[in-house]
CSV table of C-alpha atoms and ligand atoms in Angstrom, one decimal:
chain,number,residue,atom,x,y,z
A,1,UNK,CA,57.5,16.6,104.1
A,2,UNK,CA,54.2,16.2,102.3
A,3,UNK,CA,54.4,15.1,98.6
A,4,UNK,CA,52.7,17.2,95.9
A,5,UNK,CA,51.8,16.7,92.3
A,6,UNK,CA,55.2,17.6,90.9
A,7,UNK,CA,57.0,15.2,93.2
A,8,UNK,CA,54.6,12.4,92.3
A,9,UNK,CA,55.2,13.0,88.6
A,10,UNK,CA,59.0,13.0,89.2
A,11,UNK,CA,58.7,9.7,91.0
A,12,UNK,CA,56.6,8.2,88.2
A,13,UNK,CA,59.0,9.5,85.5
A,14,UNK,CA,61.9,7.8,87.2
A,15,UNK,CA,59.8,4.6,87.8
A,16,UNK,CA,59.2,4.5,84.0
A,17,UNK,CA,63.0,4.2,83.7
A,18,UNK,CA,63.1,1.5,86.4
A,19,UNK,CA,64.5,3.9,89.1
A,20,UNK,CA,62.5,3.6,92.3
A,21,UNK,CA,63.1,6.2,95.0
A,22,UNK,CA,62.3,6.3,98.6
A,23,UNK,CA,60.6,9.0,100.6
A,24,UNK,CA,63.9,10.0,102.0
A,25,UNK,CA,65.4,10.4,98.6
A,26,UNK,CA,62.4,12.5,97.5
A,27,UNK,CA,62.9,14.7,100.5
A,28,UNK,CA,66.6,15.1,99.6
A,29,UNK,CA,65.6,16.4,96.2
A,30,UNK,CA,63.1,18.9,97.7
A,31,UNK,CA,65.8,20.1,100.2
A,32,UNK,CA,68.2,20.4,97.3
A,33,UNK,CA,65.7,22.6,95.4
A,34,UNK,CA,65.2,24.8,98.4
A,35,UNK,CA,68.9,25.3,99.2
A,36,UNK,CA,69.6,26.0,95.5
A,37,UNK,CA,67.0,28.8,95.4
A,38,UNK,CA,68.1,30.3,98.7
A,39,UNK,CA,71.8,30.4,97.8
A,40,UNK,CA,71.0,31.4,94.2
A,41,UNK,CA,69.6,34.7,95.6
A,42,UNK,CA,73.2,35.7,96.6
A,43,UNK,CA,75.4,33.9,94.1
A,44,UNK,CA,75.1,32.8,90.5
A,45,UNK,CA,74.4,29.1,90.6
A,46,UNK,CA,71.7,28.6,88.0
A,47,UNK,CA,69.4,30.4,85.7
A,48,UNK,CA,66.7,27.8,86.3
A,49,UNK,CA,64.8,28.5,89.5
A,50,UNK,CA,61.1,27.6,88.8
A,51,UNK,CA,60.5,24.5,90.9
A,52,UNK,CA,59.1,22.4,88.0
A,53,UNK,CA,62.0,23.3,85.8
A,54,UNK,CA,64.6,22.5,88.5
A,55,UNK,CA,63.0,19.0,88.8
A,56,UNK,CA,63.0,18.4,85.1
A,57,UNK,CA,65.9,20.3,83.7
A,58,UNK,CA,68.3,19.7,86.6
A,59,UNK,CA,67.2,16.6,88.6
A,60,UNK,CA,65.6,14.5,85.8
A,61,UNK,CA,68.2,15.5,83.3
A,62,UNK,CA,71.1,14.6,85.7
A,63,UNK,CA,69.3,11.3,86.5
A,64,UNK,CA,69.1,10.4,82.8
A,65,UNK,CA,72.7,9.1,82.9
A,66,UNK,CA,71.3,6.2,84.9
A,67,UNK,CA,69.0,5.2,82.1
A,68,UNK,CA,72.0,4.1,80.1
A,69,UNK,CA,74.8,3.3,82.6
A,70,UNK,CA,74.4,0.5,85.2
A,71,UNK,CA,75.0,2.5,88.4
A,72,UNK,CA,74.8,-0.6,90.6
A,73,UNK,CA,78.2,-1.4,89.1
A,74,UNK,CA,79.7,2.0,89.6
A,75,UNK,CA,81.5,2.6,92.8
A,76,UNK,CA,83.4,5.9,92.1
A,77,UNK,CA,82.2,8.9,90.2
A,78,UNK,CA,84.1,12.2,89.4
A,79,UNK,CA,81.9,15.1,88.3
A,80,UNK,CA,84.0,17.8,86.6
A,81,UNK,CA,82.8,21.4,86.5
A,82,UNK,CA,79.8,20.4,88.6
A,83,UNK,CA,78.6,24.0,89.3
A,84,UNK,CA,75.6,23.8,91.5
A,85,UNK,CA,76.1,20.0,91.6
A,86,UNK,CA,74.9,18.7,88.3
A,87,UNK,CA,74.8,15.8,87.5
A,88,UNK,CA,76.9,14.5,90.5
A,89,UNK,CA,74.6,15.3,93.4
A,90,UNK,CA,71.3,13.9,91.9
A,91,UNK,CA,73.2,10.8,91.0
A,92,UNK,CA,74.6,10.5,94.5
A,93,UNK,CA,71.0,10.9,95.9
A,94,UNK,CA,69.8,8.1,93.7
A,95,UNK,CA,72.9,5.9,94.3
A,96,UNK,CA,74.1,6.6,97.8
A,97,UNK,CA,76.7,3.8,97.7
A,98,UNK,CA,78.8,5.8,95.2
A,99,UNK,CA,82.0,7.6,96.3
A,100,UNK,CA,81.6,11.0,94.7
A,101,UNK,CA,84.3,13.6,93.9
A,102,UNK,CA,83.3,16.9,92.6
A,103,UNK,CA,85.8,19.3,91.0
A,104,UNK,CA,85.0,22.9,90.3
A,105,UNK,CA,87.3,25.9,89.7
A,106,UNK,CA,84.9,28.4,91.4
A,107,UNK,CA,85.3,28.3,95.2
A,108,UNK,CA,81.9,29.9,95.9
A,109,UNK,CA,80.2,26.9,94.2
A,110,UNK,CA,82.4,24.5,96.1
A,111,UNK,CA,81.2,26.3,99.4
A,112,UNK,CA,77.6,25.9,98.3
A,113,UNK,CA,78.2,22.2,97.5
A,114,UNK,CA,79.9,21.6,100.9
A,115,UNK,CA,76.9,23.1,102.6
A,116,UNK,CA,74.5,21.1,100.5
A,117,UNK,CA,76.3,17.8,101.3
A,118,UNK,CA,75.7,18.6,105.0
A,119,UNK,CA,72.1,19.6,104.4
A,120,UNK,CA,71.3,16.4,102.5
A,121,UNK,CA,73.3,14.3,105.0
A,122,UNK,CA,75.4,12.7,102.2
A,123,UNK,CA,78.5,10.7,103.0
A,124,UNK,CA,81.5,9.9,100.9
A,125,UNK,CA,81.4,13.2,98.9
A,126,UNK,CA,84.6,15.2,98.4
A,127,UNK,CA,84.2,18.7,96.9
A,128,UNK,CA,87.5,19.8,95.5
A,129,UNK,CA,88.3,23.4,94.5
A,130,UNK,CA,90.6,23.6,91.5
A,131,UNK,CA,90.9,23.3,87.8
A,132,UNK,CA,90.5,19.9,86.3
A,133,UNK,CA,93.8,20.3,84.5
A,134,UNK,CA,95.6,20.5,87.9
A,135,UNK,CA,93.5,18.1,89.9
A,136,UNK,CA,93.8,15.4,87.2
A,137,UNK,CA,97.5,15.3,87.7
A,138,UNK,CA,97.2,14.3,91.4
A,139,UNK,CA,97.9,10.6,91.9
A,140,UNK,CA,94.8,10.1,94.1
A,141,UNK,CA,92.5,11.2,91.3
A,142,UNK,CA,94.4,10.2,88.2
A,143,UNK,CA,93.3,7.0,86.3
A,144,UNK,CA,91.1,6.2,89.3
A,145,UNK,CA,87.3,6.5,88.7
A,146,UNK,CA,84.8,4.1,87.3
A,147,UNK,CA,82.9,7.0,85.8
A,148,UNK,CA,83.6,10.6,85.0
A,149,UNK,CA,80.8,13.0,84.1
A,150,UNK,CA,80.5,16.6,82.8
A,151,UNK,CA,77.5,18.7,81.8
A,152,UNK,CA,77.7,22.2,80.2
A,153,UNK,CA,81.4,22.7,80.9
A,154,UNK,CA,83.1,22.8,77.4
A,155,UNK,CA,83.2,21.4,73.9
A,156,UNK,CA,84.1,17.7,73.7
A,157,UNK,CA,87.6,18.1,72.3
A,158,UNK,CA,88.4,20.2,75.4
A,159,UNK,CA,86.4,18.0,77.8
A,160,UNK,CA,88.2,14.9,76.8
A,161,UNK,CA,91.5,16.4,78.0
A,162,UNK,CA,89.9,17.7,81.2
A,163,UNK,CA,87.9,14.6,82.1
A,164,UNK,CA,89.5,11.4,80.7
A,165,UNK,CA,92.6,11.6,83.0
A,166,UNK,CA,90.2,10.9,85.9
A,167,UNK,CA,88.8,7.7,84.4
A,168,UNK,CA,90.5,4.4,85.3
A,169,UNK,CA,91.4,1.9,82.6
A,170,UNK,CA,88.2,0.2,81.7
A,171,UNK,CA,86.2,3.1,83.1
A,172,UNK,CA,84.0,5.6,81.3
A,173,UNK,CA,83.6,9.3,80.7
A,174,UNK,CA,80.0,10.4,80.0
A,175,UNK,CA,79.5,13.9,78.6
A,176,UNK,CA,76.0,15.3,78.6
A,177,UNK,CA,75.3,17.1,75.4
A,178,UNK,CA,72.4,18.8,73.6
A,179,UNK,CA,70.3,18.1,70.5
A,180,UNK,CA,73.0,17.4,67.9
A,181,UNK,CA,76.4,16.5,69.1
A,182,UNK,CA,77.7,15.0,65.8
A,183,UNK,CA,80.0,17.8,64.9
A,184,UNK,CA,81.5,17.9,68.4
A,185,UNK,CA,82.0,14.2,68.4
A,186,UNK,CA,83.9,14.4,65.1
A,187,UNK,CA,86.0,17.3,66.3
A,188,UNK,CA,86.9,15.3,69.4
A,189,UNK,CA,88.0,12.1,67.7
A,190,UNK,CA,91.7,13.1,67.9
A,191,UNK,CA,91.6,14.1,71.6
A,192,UNK,CA,89.8,10.9,72.5
A,193,UNK,CA,92.5,8.9,70.8
A,194,UNK,CA,95.3,11.0,72.4
A,195,UNK,CA,93.8,10.3,75.8
A,196,UNK,CA,93.7,6.6,75.2
A,197,UNK,CA,90.0,6.1,74.8
A,198,UNK,CA,87.4,5.2,72.3
A,199,UNK,CA,83.8,6.3,71.6
A,200,UNK,CA,81.7,3.7,73.4
A,201,UNK,CA,78.2,4.8,72.6
A,202,UNK,CA,75.9,7.8,72.1
A,203,UNK,CA,72.5,7.6,73.8
A,204,UNK,CA,69.5,9.8,73.2
A,205,UNK,CA,67.1,11.1,75.8
A,206,UNK,CA,64.1,13.5,75.6
A,207,UNK,CA,63.2,15.6,78.6
A,208,UNK,CA,59.5,15.4,79.7
A,209,UNK,CA,57.5,18.6,79.1
A,210,UNK,CA,59.2,20.6,76.4
A,211,UNK,CA,60.7,17.5,75.0
A,212,UNK,CA,64.1,19.1,74.6
A,213,UNK,CA,66.6,16.6,73.2
A,214,UNK,CA,69.8,15.5,74.9
A,215,UNK,CA,72.6,13.1,74.1
A,216,UNK,CA,75.0,11.3,76.3
A,217,UNK,CA,78.3,10.8,74.6
A,218,UNK,CA,80.2,8.0,76.4
A,219,UNK,CA,83.9,7.2,76.0
A,220,UNK,CA,85.7,4.1,77.3
A,221,UNK,CA,89.2,4.5,78.7
A,222,UNK,CA,91.5,1.9,77.2
A,223,UNK,CA,94.9,2.7,78.6
A,224,UNK,CA,96.4,4.9,81.3
A,225,UNK,CA,96.6,8.6,80.7
A,226,UNK,CA,99.8,9.6,78.8
A,227,UNK,CA,102.2,11.7,81.0
A,228,UNK,CA,101.8,14.9,78.9
A,229,UNK,CA,98.1,15.2,79.6
A,230,UNK,CA,96.3,17.2,80.8
A,231,UNK,CA,98.4,20.2,79.6
A,232,UNK,CA,98.8,23.3,81.9
A,233,UNK,CA,95.6,25.0,83.1
A,234,UNK,CA,94.0,27.0,80.4
A,235,UNK,CA,95.8,25.4,77.5
A,236,UNK,CA,93.2,22.8,76.7
A,237,UNK,CA,90.6,25.5,76.1
A,238,UNK,CA,92.9,28.0,74.4
A,239,UNK,CA,94.4,25.4,72.1
A,240,UNK,CA,92.2,22.3,71.9
A,241,UNK,CA,93.7,19.1,70.7
A,242,UNK,CA,93.4,18.7,67.0
A,243,UNK,CA,95.0,16.4,64.4
B,301,SAM,N1,77.7,21.1,85.4
B,301,SAM,C1,76.9,22.1,85.9
B,301,SAM,C2,75.6,22.2,85.3
B,301,SAM,O1,75.4,21.4,84.3
B,301,SAM,O2,74.7,22.9,85.7
B,301,SAM,C3,77.6,23.5,85.8
B,301,SAM,C4,77.8,24.0,84.5
B,301,SAM,S1,78.6,25.6,84.5
B,301,SAM,C5,78.1,26.3,83.0
B,301,SAM,C6,80.3,25.1,84.2
B,301,SAM,C7,81.1,24.9,85.5
B,301,SAM,O3,82.4,24.3,85.2
B,301,SAM,C8,81.3,26.1,86.3
B,301,SAM,O4,80.9,25.9,87.6
B,301,SAM,C9,82.9,26.4,86.2
B,301,SAM,O5,83.4,26.9,87.4
B,301,SAM,C10,83.4,24.9,86.0
B,301,SAM,N2,84.6,24.8,85.2
B,301,SAM,C11,84.9,25.4,84.0
B,301,SAM,N3,86.2,25.1,83.6
B,301,SAM,C12,86.7,24.3,84.6
B,301,SAM,C13,87.9,23.6,84.8
B,301,SAM,N4,88.9,23.7,83.9
B,301,SAM,N5,88.1,22.9,85.9
B,301,SAM,C14,87.1,22.8,86.8
B,301,SAM,N6,85.9,23.4,86.7
B,301,SAM,C15,85.7,24.1,85.6
């Protein structure tokens, strides 16, 4: 495929963050964009369809996790509530060595992701249809992953219960949040503690273009998940953990 101005800018923006991508990876992002737009015509995958916005608000935003987390040291990643694949698929394109598990409760989105994985020729990607509350109980996924991610799935106090069960002891859960996550972080203190983790760091990133502000809220898992978590599907959001 021929490279255009937007792609060159995307490459430069990543280079500035010390991420260097090959022509093949750039082609994978372009194929991702095309598949997303084609499938989005028939199902609700994303409200963002302008090519430039997809590159910045989906691809660059998803990649921003790698500005703060050393992905060379990450070998397994679980992306919970991935929807159309964010942030899991862009991270897998950038770091093909990672074993990626995607969990989403909507089967149509899982079907899109299975198609996408083929179209992008990605290996070691497992797209799992189900609710995080149920999948997080299965021994092959529980307390297993170096890194767990979630973007735009729920408030932090709910997310901690959905996502932290997937992280291994010594692993991390990185939640992608907006301009001001302070209140959510406070609200989630109890759930983090109940799920045997601690707030590790909060990193700030600004998107190029409209300079929208984002935060990555990163928790470290300290001990194995207590048996009682996660609670039954639907309970974490109906009755979020609070002190
Ligand atoms: N992470 C993607 C993004 O940033 O574009 C998708 C966000 S979308 C708003 C939320 C996704 O989370 C949906 O695809 C939904 O099906 C999924 N989801 C919500 N609750 C879930 C749960 N308990 N378990 C698994 N998936 C869930």
